[in-house]
């Protein structure tokens, strides 16, 4: 499973370098307004079933403290999310009807989120150590909290009025119709959360909305389905066994988090392997310092512009970081490491040698395939090899862009003029050497390489 795309050697993601857009601010404002309304309503009306509300508040707060990191640098609190969904879908409790309503669901969820943030208030904010910043200073945590409030509020707004109005009474809690109704509401809530997540990722991370939504929908078949199933199960089981259903049926989800943590450790090890290989050519003097990272940054920027999703961006970044490994087979380094100026046959030989090394490192198979084909012309692939992977076409343009910039700098050409020259040279090979869509994307983004 790929690690997070866009993770730079400095420990920053593309999202960290992008200011919050109007969509993000609108989502945060909507969540804050909803929470303020819910807290005000509960303060005026009082808390219905205080013991039940307290139990779910504690469950949500504890669940928020036990978080996991998913691919794409997305944090998730499965137990907290399942607990909030269960409270939104809670009908009878041990056969006794409940009457907490939609606004109390939002209030309990919000208080649980705020309680989970309390330990972080004593943690000083250190920009140089973003992984230790308090929750309130973490944009990802704020986005997650806003999504949680809005998605849970949506589920409660659909279920609670129907339940409290008696329209759900026609379904027996023991019958299949009641379970089907809960499933439909939970599925709609999951789609709401996925849509909000895609909007936030589009606003903050720069992904195209269709690609971001596809990523979020794909994640529903992983930990997302476990969260939805646990939330429904707790709400149903509470009708029979009461509040004991909360710890009893959340335990399997806690065990599932252990597996996700192990997968995260594997991704971290893979990332370290890739970082070492990416630096090997620089340490050996075959490529300029920072070349691999600049190519990876430009390739990911092009990938986002062209609508690639999170997984595709991760594989693209892996391949871009290791695209020059084959240069270690050369007796003499290429001047400035600029393989883009070599004959096509030599570029292909270096790419295939690098692919053979990469295929033995345990990284995903697609990475080695992308590196093997990155020097093949986009038109007229070798017989039997099929079309050049799109990621390989992106890396070839990104690599040529940085190589040509490096050569221009060596001639004393200014940065702006060098970028124009590099783009003009690449345009001369548009549709023949370089993929036309990628060249056009490079012209739009202006190149993201940094000196």
Coordinates of C-alpha atoms in Angstrom, one line a residue:
X1 CA 0.0 0.0 0.0
X2 CA 1.5 3.3 -1.0
X3 CA 2.5 5.9 1.4
X4 CA 1.3 9.4 1.3
X5 CA 1.8 11.2 -2.0
X6 CA 3.4 14.6 -1.9
X7 CA 5.5 13.9 1.2
X8 CA 8.6 15.9 0.8
X9 CA 12.1 15.3 2.2
X10 CA 11.4 18.2 4.5
X11 CA 8.4 16.4 6.0
X12 CA 5.8 18.6 4.4
X13 CA 2.9 17.7 2.2
X14 CA 1.6 19.7 -0.7
X15 CA -1.5 20.4 1.4
X16 CA 0.7 22.0 4.1
X17 CA 2.0 24.4 1.6
X18 CA -1.4 25.4 0.3
X19 CA -3.6 28.0 2.0
X20 CA -7.1 27.1 3.0
X21 CA -9.5 28.0 0.2
X22 CA -13.1 29.4 0.5
X23 CA -14.5 25.9 0.4
X24 CA -12.6 24.9 3.5
X25 CA -13.6 28.1 5.3
X26 CA -17.3 27.5 4.3
X27 CA -17.2 23.9 5.7
X28 CA -15.6 25.0 8.9
X29 CA -18.1 27.9 9.3
X30 CA -21.1 25.6 8.7
X31 CA -19.8 23.1 11.2
X32 CA -19.2 25.8 13.8
X33 CA -22.6 27.3 13.3
X34 CA -24.3 23.9 13.6
X35 CA -22.4 23.2 16.8
X36 CA -23.2 26.6 18.3
X37 CA -26.9 26.0 17.5
X38 CA -26.9 22.6 19.0
X39 CA -25.1 23.6 22.2
X40 CA -27.5 26.6 22.6
X41 CA -30.6 24.3 22.1
X42 CA -29.3 21.8 24.6
X43 CA -28.5 24.5 27.1
X44 CA -32.1 25.8 26.9
X45 CA -33.9 22.5 26.8
X46 CA -31.7 20.4 29.0
X47 CA -30.0 17.1 28.3
X48 CA -32.3 14.2 27.5
X49 CA -31.1 10.9 29.0
X50 CA -28.0 12.4 30.6
X51 CA -26.4 9.0 31.4
X52 CA -26.7 7.9 27.7
X53 CA -25.4 11.2 26.5
X54 CA -22.4 11.0 28.9
X55 CA -21.6 7.5 27.8
X56 CA -21.5 8.4 24.1
X57 CA -19.5 11.6 24.9
X58 CA -16.8 9.6 26.6
X59 CA -16.8 7.0 23.8
X60 CA -16.3 9.7 21.2
X61 CA -13.6 11.5 23.1
X62 CA -11.7 8.3 23.8
X63 CA -12.1 7.3 20.2
X64 CA -10.7 10.6 19.0
X65 CA -7.6 10.0 21.1
X66 CA -6.9 6.7 19.3
X67 CA -6.3 7.7 15.7
X68 CA -4.7 6.0 12.7
X69 CA -3.1 7.4 9.6
X70 CA -4.5 6.2 6.3
X71 CA -2.8 6.5 2.8
X72 CA -2.7 10.0 1.6
X73 CA -1.8 11.4 5.1
X74 CA -5.4 11.2 6.1
X75 CA -6.1 10.7 9.8
X76 CA -9.1 8.8 11.0
X77 CA -10.6 8.1 14.4
X78 CA -12.7 5.0 13.7
X79 CA -14.0 4.4 17.2
X80 CA -15.0 8.1 17.6
X81 CA -16.7 8.1 14.2
X82 CA -18.5 4.9 14.9
X83 CA -19.7 6.1 18.3
X84 CA -21.0 9.4 16.9
X85 CA -22.9 7.5 14.1
X86 CA -24.3 5.1 16.6
X87 CA -25.7 7.9 18.7
X88 CA -27.2 9.5 15.6
X89 CA -28.9 6.2 14.8
X90 CA -29.9 5.3 18.3
X91 CA -33.5 4.3 18.7
X92 CA -34.8 2.4 21.7
X93 CA -32.4 1.6 24.5
X94 CA -33.2 -1.8 26.1
X95 CA -36.6 -1.5 24.7
X96 CA -37.2 2.0 26.1
X97 CA -37.7 4.8 23.5
X98 CA -35.1 7.6 23.5
X99 CA -35.8 11.3 22.8
X100 CA -32.4 13.0 22.5
X101 CA -33.0 14.4 19.0
X102 CA -30.8 15.7 16.2
X103 CA -29.4 18.8 17.9
X104 CA -28.3 16.8 21.0
X105 CA -26.5 14.3 18.8
X106 CA -24.5 17.2 17.3
X107 CA -23.8 18.7 20.8
X108 CA -22.6 15.4 22.2
X109 CA -20.4 14.8 19.2
X110 CA -19.0 18.3 19.4
X111 CA -18.3 18.0 23.2
X112 CA -16.6 14.7 22.6
X113 CA -14.3 16.2 20.0
X114 CA -13.5 19.2 22.2
X115 CA -12.7 16.9 25.2
X116 CA -10.3 14.9 22.9
X117 CA -8.5 18.2 22.2
X118 CA -8.0 19.2 25.8
X119 CA -4.7 17.3 26.4
X120 CA -3.3 19.1 23.4
X121 CA -3.9 22.5 24.9
X122 CA -0.8 22.1 27.1
X123 CA 1.3 21.2 24.0
X124 CA 3.1 24.2 22.6
X125 CA 2.8 24.7 18.9
X126 CA 6.2 24.2 17.2
X127 CA 6.2 24.8 13.4
X128 CA 9.4 22.8 13.0
X129 CA 7.7 19.7 14.5
X130 CA 4.3 19.6 12.8
X131 CA 3.7 16.0 14.0
X132 CA 3.6 17.2 17.6
X133 CA 1.4 20.3 17.2
X134 CA -1.8 20.4 19.2
X135 CA -5.1 19.3 17.6
X136 CA -6.5 22.8 17.3
X137 CA -3.4 23.9 15.3
X138 CA -3.6 20.9 12.9
X139 CA -5.6 21.7 9.7
X140 CA -6.3 18.0 9.1
X141 CA -7.8 17.6 12.6
X142 CA -10.0 20.7 12.1
X143 CA -11.2 19.4 8.7
X144 CA -11.9 16.0 10.3
X145 CA -13.9 17.6 13.1
X146 CA -15.9 19.7 10.7
X147 CA -16.7 16.7 8.5
X148 CA -17.7 14.7 11.5
X149 CA -20.1 17.3 12.8
X150 CA -21.8 17.8 9.5
X151 CA -22.0 14.1 8.5
X152 CA -23.3 13.1 11.9
X153 CA -25.7 16.0 11.9
X154 CA -26.9 14.8 8.5
X155 CA -27.5 11.3 9.7
X156 CA -29.3 12.5 12.8
X157 CA -31.4 14.9 10.8
X158 CA -32.6 12.1 8.6
X159 CA -33.2 9.5 11.4
X160 CA -34.1 11.3 14.6
X161 CA -37.2 13.3 13.3
X162 CA -38.6 10.1 11.7
X163 CA -37.9 8.1 14.9
X164 CA -39.3 10.7 17.3
X165 CA -42.3 11.4 15.1
X166 CA -43.3 7.7 15.2
X167 CA -42.8 7.0 11.5
X168 CA -40.2 4.4 12.3
X169 CA -42.5 2.6 14.7
X170 CA -44.1 0.7 11.8
X171 CA -40.7 -1.1 11.4
X172 CA -40.1 -3.7 14.1
X173 CA -36.6 -3.2 15.7
X174 CA -36.1 -7.0 15.3
X175 CA -37.2 -7.1 11.7
X176 CA -35.2 -6.7 8.5
X177 CA -37.0 -3.4 7.5
X178 CA -35.6 -1.5 10.4
X179 CA -32.1 -2.8 9.6
X180 CA -32.5 -1.8 6.0
X181 CA -33.6 1.7 7.0
X182 CA -30.6 2.1 9.3
X183 CA -28.3 0.8 6.5
X184 CA -29.8 3.4 4.1
X185 CA -29.3 6.3 6.5
X186 CA -25.8 5.2 7.4
X187 CA -24.9 4.8 3.7
X188 CA -26.2 8.4 3.0
X189 CA -24.2 9.7 5.9
X190 CA -21.0 7.9 4.6
X191 CA -21.6 9.5 1.1
X192 CA -22.1 12.9 2.8
X193 CA -18.8 12.5 4.6
X194 CA -17.0 11.3 1.5
X195 CA -18.3 14.3 -0.5
X196 CA -17.2 16.7 2.2
X197 CA -13.8 15.1 2.4
X198 CA -13.4 15.3 -1.4
X199 CA -14.4 19.0 -1.3
X200 CA -11.8 19.7 1.4
X201 CA -9.1 17.8 -0.4
X202 CA -9.9 19.7 -3.6
X203 CA -9.7 23.0 -1.7
X204 CA -6.6 22.2 0.4
X205 CA -4.6 19.6 -1.5
X206 CA -5.3 20.7 -5.1
X207 CA -6.7 17.4 -6.3
X208 CA -9.4 17.4 -8.9
X209 CA -12.8 16.8 -7.3
X210 CA -13.6 13.6 -9.3
X211 CA -10.2 12.1 -8.4
X212 CA -10.6 13.2 -4.7
X213 CA -14.2 11.8 -4.6
X214 CA -13.0 8.5 -6.2
X215 CA -10.3 8.2 -3.5
X216 CA -12.8 8.8 -0.7
X217 CA -15.4 6.3 -2.1
X218 CA -12.7 3.7 -2.5
X219 CA -11.8 4.2 1.2
X220 CA -15.4 3.4 2.1
X221 CA -14.6 -0.2 1.2
X222 CA -11.8 -0.3 3.8
X223 CA -12.0 1.3 7.2
X224 CA -15.1 3.3 6.2
X225 CA -17.2 0.2 5.9
X226 CA -16.0 -1.0 9.3
X227 CA -16.9 2.3 10.9
X228 CA -20.4 2.3 9.3
X229 CA -21.0 -1.4 10.3
X230 CA -19.9 -0.8 13.9
X231 CA -22.0 2.3 14.2
X232 CA -25.1 0.4 13.0
X233 CA -24.3 -2.6 15.2
X234 CA -23.9 -0.5 18.3
X235 CA -27.2 1.3 17.7
X236 CA -29.0 -2.0 17.2
X237 CA -27.3 -3.8 20.0
X238 CA -28.0 -1.0 22.5
X239 CA -31.7 -1.7 22.0
X240 CA -31.2 -5.1 23.6
X241 CA -28.2 -4.9 25.9
X242 CA -28.1 -1.2 26.7
X243 CA -24.9 0.8 27.1
X244 CA -22.8 -2.3 27.4
X245 CA -23.0 -2.4 23.6
X246 CA -20.6 0.5 23.4
X247 CA -17.4 -1.1 24.7
X248 CA -18.5 -4.6 23.6
X249 CA -19.0 -3.9 19.9
X250 CA -16.3 -1.3 19.5
X251 CA -13.6 -3.7 20.6
X252 CA -13.3 -5.4 17.1
X253 CA -12.9 -2.0 15.5
X254 CA -10.1 -1.3 18.0
X255 CA -8.3 -4.5 17.0
X256 CA -8.7 -3.5 13.3
X257 CA -6.8 -0.3 14.1
X258 CA -3.8 -2.4 15.2
X259 CA -3.7 -3.9 11.7
X260 CA -3.9 -0.5 10.1
X261 CA -1.0 0.7 12.3
X262 CA 1.1 -2.3 11.1
X263 CA 0.3 -1.4 7.6
X264 CA 1.4 2.2 8.3
X265 CA 4.7 0.9 9.6
X266 CA 5.2 -1.1 6.4
X267 CA 4.5 2.0 4.4
X268 CA 7.0 4.0 6.5
X269 CA 9.7 1.3 5.9
X270 CA 9.0 1.5 2.1
X271 CA 9.3 5.2 2.2
X272 CA 12.7 5.0 3.9
X273 CA 13.9 2.6 1.3
X274 CA 12.8 4.9 -1.5
X275 CA 14.4 7.9 0.2
X276 CA 17.7 6.0 0.4
X277 CA 17.6 5.0 -3.2
X278 CA 16.7 8.5 -4.3
X279 CA 19.7 10.0 -2.5
X280 CA 22.1 7.3 -3.7
X281 CA 22.7 9.0 -7.0
X282 CA 23.2 12.4 -5.4
X283 CA 25.7 11.0 -2.8
X284 CA 27.6 9.2 -5.6
X285 CA 27.8 12.4 -7.6
X286 CA 25.6 11.2 -10.6
X287 CA 22.9 13.8 -10.1
X288 CA 22.7 17.3 -8.7
X289 CA 21.5 17.8 -5.1
X290 CA 17.8 17.8 -4.9
X291 CA 17.2 16.7 -8.4
X292 CA 15.0 13.7 -7.5
X293 CA 12.9 15.7 -5.2
X294 CA 12.4 18.5 -7.7
X295 CA 11.3 16.0 -10.4
X296 CA 9.0 14.3 -7.9
X297 CA 7.4 17.6 -6.9
X298 CA 6.9 18.6 -10.6
X299 CA 5.6 15.2 -11.5
X300 CA 3.0 15.3 -8.6
X301 CA 2.0 18.8 -9.6
X302 CA 1.4 17.6 -13.1
X303 CA -0.4 14.5 -11.9
X304 CA -2.8 16.6 -9.8
X305 CA -3.4 18.9 -12.8
X306 CA -4.2 15.9 -14.9
X307 CA -6.7 14.5 -12.4
X308 CA -4.7 11.6 -10.8
X309 CA -6.0 10.2 -7.5
X310 CA -4.2 9.7 -4.2
X311 CA -2.9 6.2 -5.0
X312 CA -1.8 7.1 -8.5
X313 CA 0.1 10.2 -7.1
X314 CA 1.8 8.0 -4.5
X315 CA 3.0 5.5 -7.1
X316 CA 4.0 8.4 -9.4
X317 CA 6.1 10.0 -6.6
X318 CA 7.8 6.7 -5.8
X319 CA 8.8 6.3 -9.4
X320 CA 9.9 9.9 -9.8
X321 CA 12.1 9.8 -6.8
X322 CA 13.9 6.7 -8.1
X323 CA 13.9 7.4 -11.8
X324 CA 17.7 8.0 -11.9
X325 CA 18.8 4.9 -10.0
X326 CA 20.0 3.3 -13.3
X327 CA 22.7 6.0 -13.6
X328 CA 24.6 4.1 -10.9
X329 CA 25.5 1.6 -13.7
X330 CA 27.4 4.3 -15.7
X331 CA 31.2 4.3 -15.6
X332 CA 31.3 8.1 -15.9
X333 CA 28.5 10.4 -14.7
X334 CA 26.5 12.3 -17.2
X335 CA 27.3 16.1 -17.1
X336 CA 24.9 17.6 -14.6
X337 CA 23.1 14.3 -14.4
X338 CA 21.0 15.5 -17.4
X339 CA 19.9 12.2 -19.0
X340 CA 17.4 14.1 -21.1
X341 CA 20.2 15.2 -23.4
X342 CA 21.4 11.6 -24.0
X343 CA 20.5 9.6 -27.0
X344 CA 17.1 7.9 -26.7
X345 CA 18.7 4.4 -26.7
X346 CA 21.0 5.3 -23.8
X347 CA 18.1 6.8 -21.8
X348 CA 16.1 3.6 -22.3
X349 CA 19.1 1.4 -21.2
X350 CA 19.5 3.5 -18.0
X351 CA 15.8 3.3 -17.3
X352 CA 15.6 -0.4 -17.6
X353 CA 18.7 -0.9 -15.4
X354 CA 17.1 1.2 -12.8
X355 CA 13.8 -0.7 -13.0
X356 CA 15.7 -4.0 -12.4
X357 CA 17.1 -2.5 -9.2
X358 CA 13.8 -1.1 -8.0
X359 CA 12.0 -4.4 -8.7
X360 CA 14.1 -6.0 -5.9
X361 CA 13.3 -3.4 -3.2
X362 CA 9.8 -4.5 -2.4
X363 CA 8.0 -1.4 -3.7
X364 CA 4.8 -1.8 -5.7
X365 CA 5.3 -3.5 -9.0
X366 CA 3.8 -0.6 -10.9
X367 CA 6.7 1.6 -9.8
X368 CA 9.4 -0.6 -11.5
X369 CA 7.2 -0.7 -14.6
X370 CA 6.9 3.1 -14.8
X371 CA 10.6 3.6 -14.4
X372 CA 11.4 0.9 -17.1
X373 CA 9.3 2.8 -19.6
X374 CA 9.9 6.4 -18.8
X375 CA 12.4 6.9 -21.6
X376 CA 10.2 5.3 -24.3
X377 CA 8.8 7.8 -26.8
X378 CA 5.1 8.5 -26.3
X379 CA 4.5 7.6 -29.9
X380 CA 5.3 4.2 -31.4
X381 CA 6.1 2.0 -28.3
X382 CA 8.3 -1.1 -28.8
X383 CA 6.5 -4.1 -30.3
X384 CA 4.9 -6.2 -27.6
X385 CA 5.4 -3.8 -24.7
X386 CA 2.1 -1.9 -25.1
X387 CA 1.5 1.8 -24.5
X388 CA 3.8 3.7 -22.2
X389 CA 2.2 4.1 -18.7
X390 CA 0.8 7.6 -18.2
X391 CA 2.9 8.0 -15.1
X392 CA 6.1 7.3 -17.0
X393 CA 5.1 10.0 -19.5
X394 CA 4.6 12.5 -16.7
X395 CA 8.0 11.6 -15.2
X396 CA 9.8 12.0 -18.5
X397 CA 8.5 15.5 -18.9
X398 CA 9.2 16.4 -15.3
X399 CA 12.8 15.0 -15.6
X400 CA 13.5 16.8 -18.9
X401 CA 12.2 20.0 -17.4
X402 CA 14.6 19.9 -14.4
X403 CA 17.5 18.6 -16.6
X404 CA 17.1 21.5 -19.0
X405 CA 16.8 24.0 -16.2
X406 CA 20.1 22.6 -14.7
X407 CA 21.9 22.9 -18.0
X408 CA 20.6 26.5 -18.4
X409 CA 21.8 27.4 -14.9
X410 CA 25.2 26.0 -15.8
X411 CA 25.3 28.5 -18.7
X412 CA 24.5 31.4 -16.4
X413 CA 21.0 31.8 -17.8
X414 CA 18.5 33.5 -15.4
X415 CA 15.8 31.3 -13.8
X416 CA 12.8 32.8 -15.7
X417 CA 14.6 32.6 -19.1
X418 CA 15.8 29.1 -18.3
X419 CA 12.2 28.0 -17.6
X420 CA 11.0 29.5 -20.9
X421 CA 13.9 27.7 -22.8
X422 CA 13.2 24.4 -21.1
X423 CA 9.5 24.6 -21.9
X424 CA 10.2 25.6 -25.5
X425 CA 12.6 22.6 -26.0
X426 CA 10.0 20.2 -24.5
X427 CA 7.3 21.7 -26.8
X428 CA 9.4 20.8 -29.8
X429 CA 9.0 17.2 -28.9
X430 CA 5.3 17.5 -28.1
X431 CA 3.3 14.5 -29.4
X432 CA 6.5 12.7 -30.5
X433 CA 8.9 12.4 -27.6
X434 CA 6.7 13.9 -24.9
X435 CA 3.0 13.3 -24.2
X436 CA 1.0 16.2 -25.5
X437 CA -1.3 16.3 -22.5
X438 CA 1.6 16.4 -20.1
X439 CA 3.4 19.2 -22.0
X440 CA 0.2 21.2 -22.0
X441 CA -0.2 20.6 -18.2
X442 CA 3.4 21.8 -17.7
X443 CA 2.7 25.0 -19.5
X444 CA -0.4 25.5 -17.3
X445 CA 1.3 24.9 -13.9
X446 CA 4.6 26.6 -15.0
X447 CA 6.7 23.8 -13.4
X448 CA 7.0 23.2 -9.7
X449 CA 10.7 22.5 -9.5
X450 CA 12.6 24.4 -6.9
X451 CA 16.2 25.3 -6.9

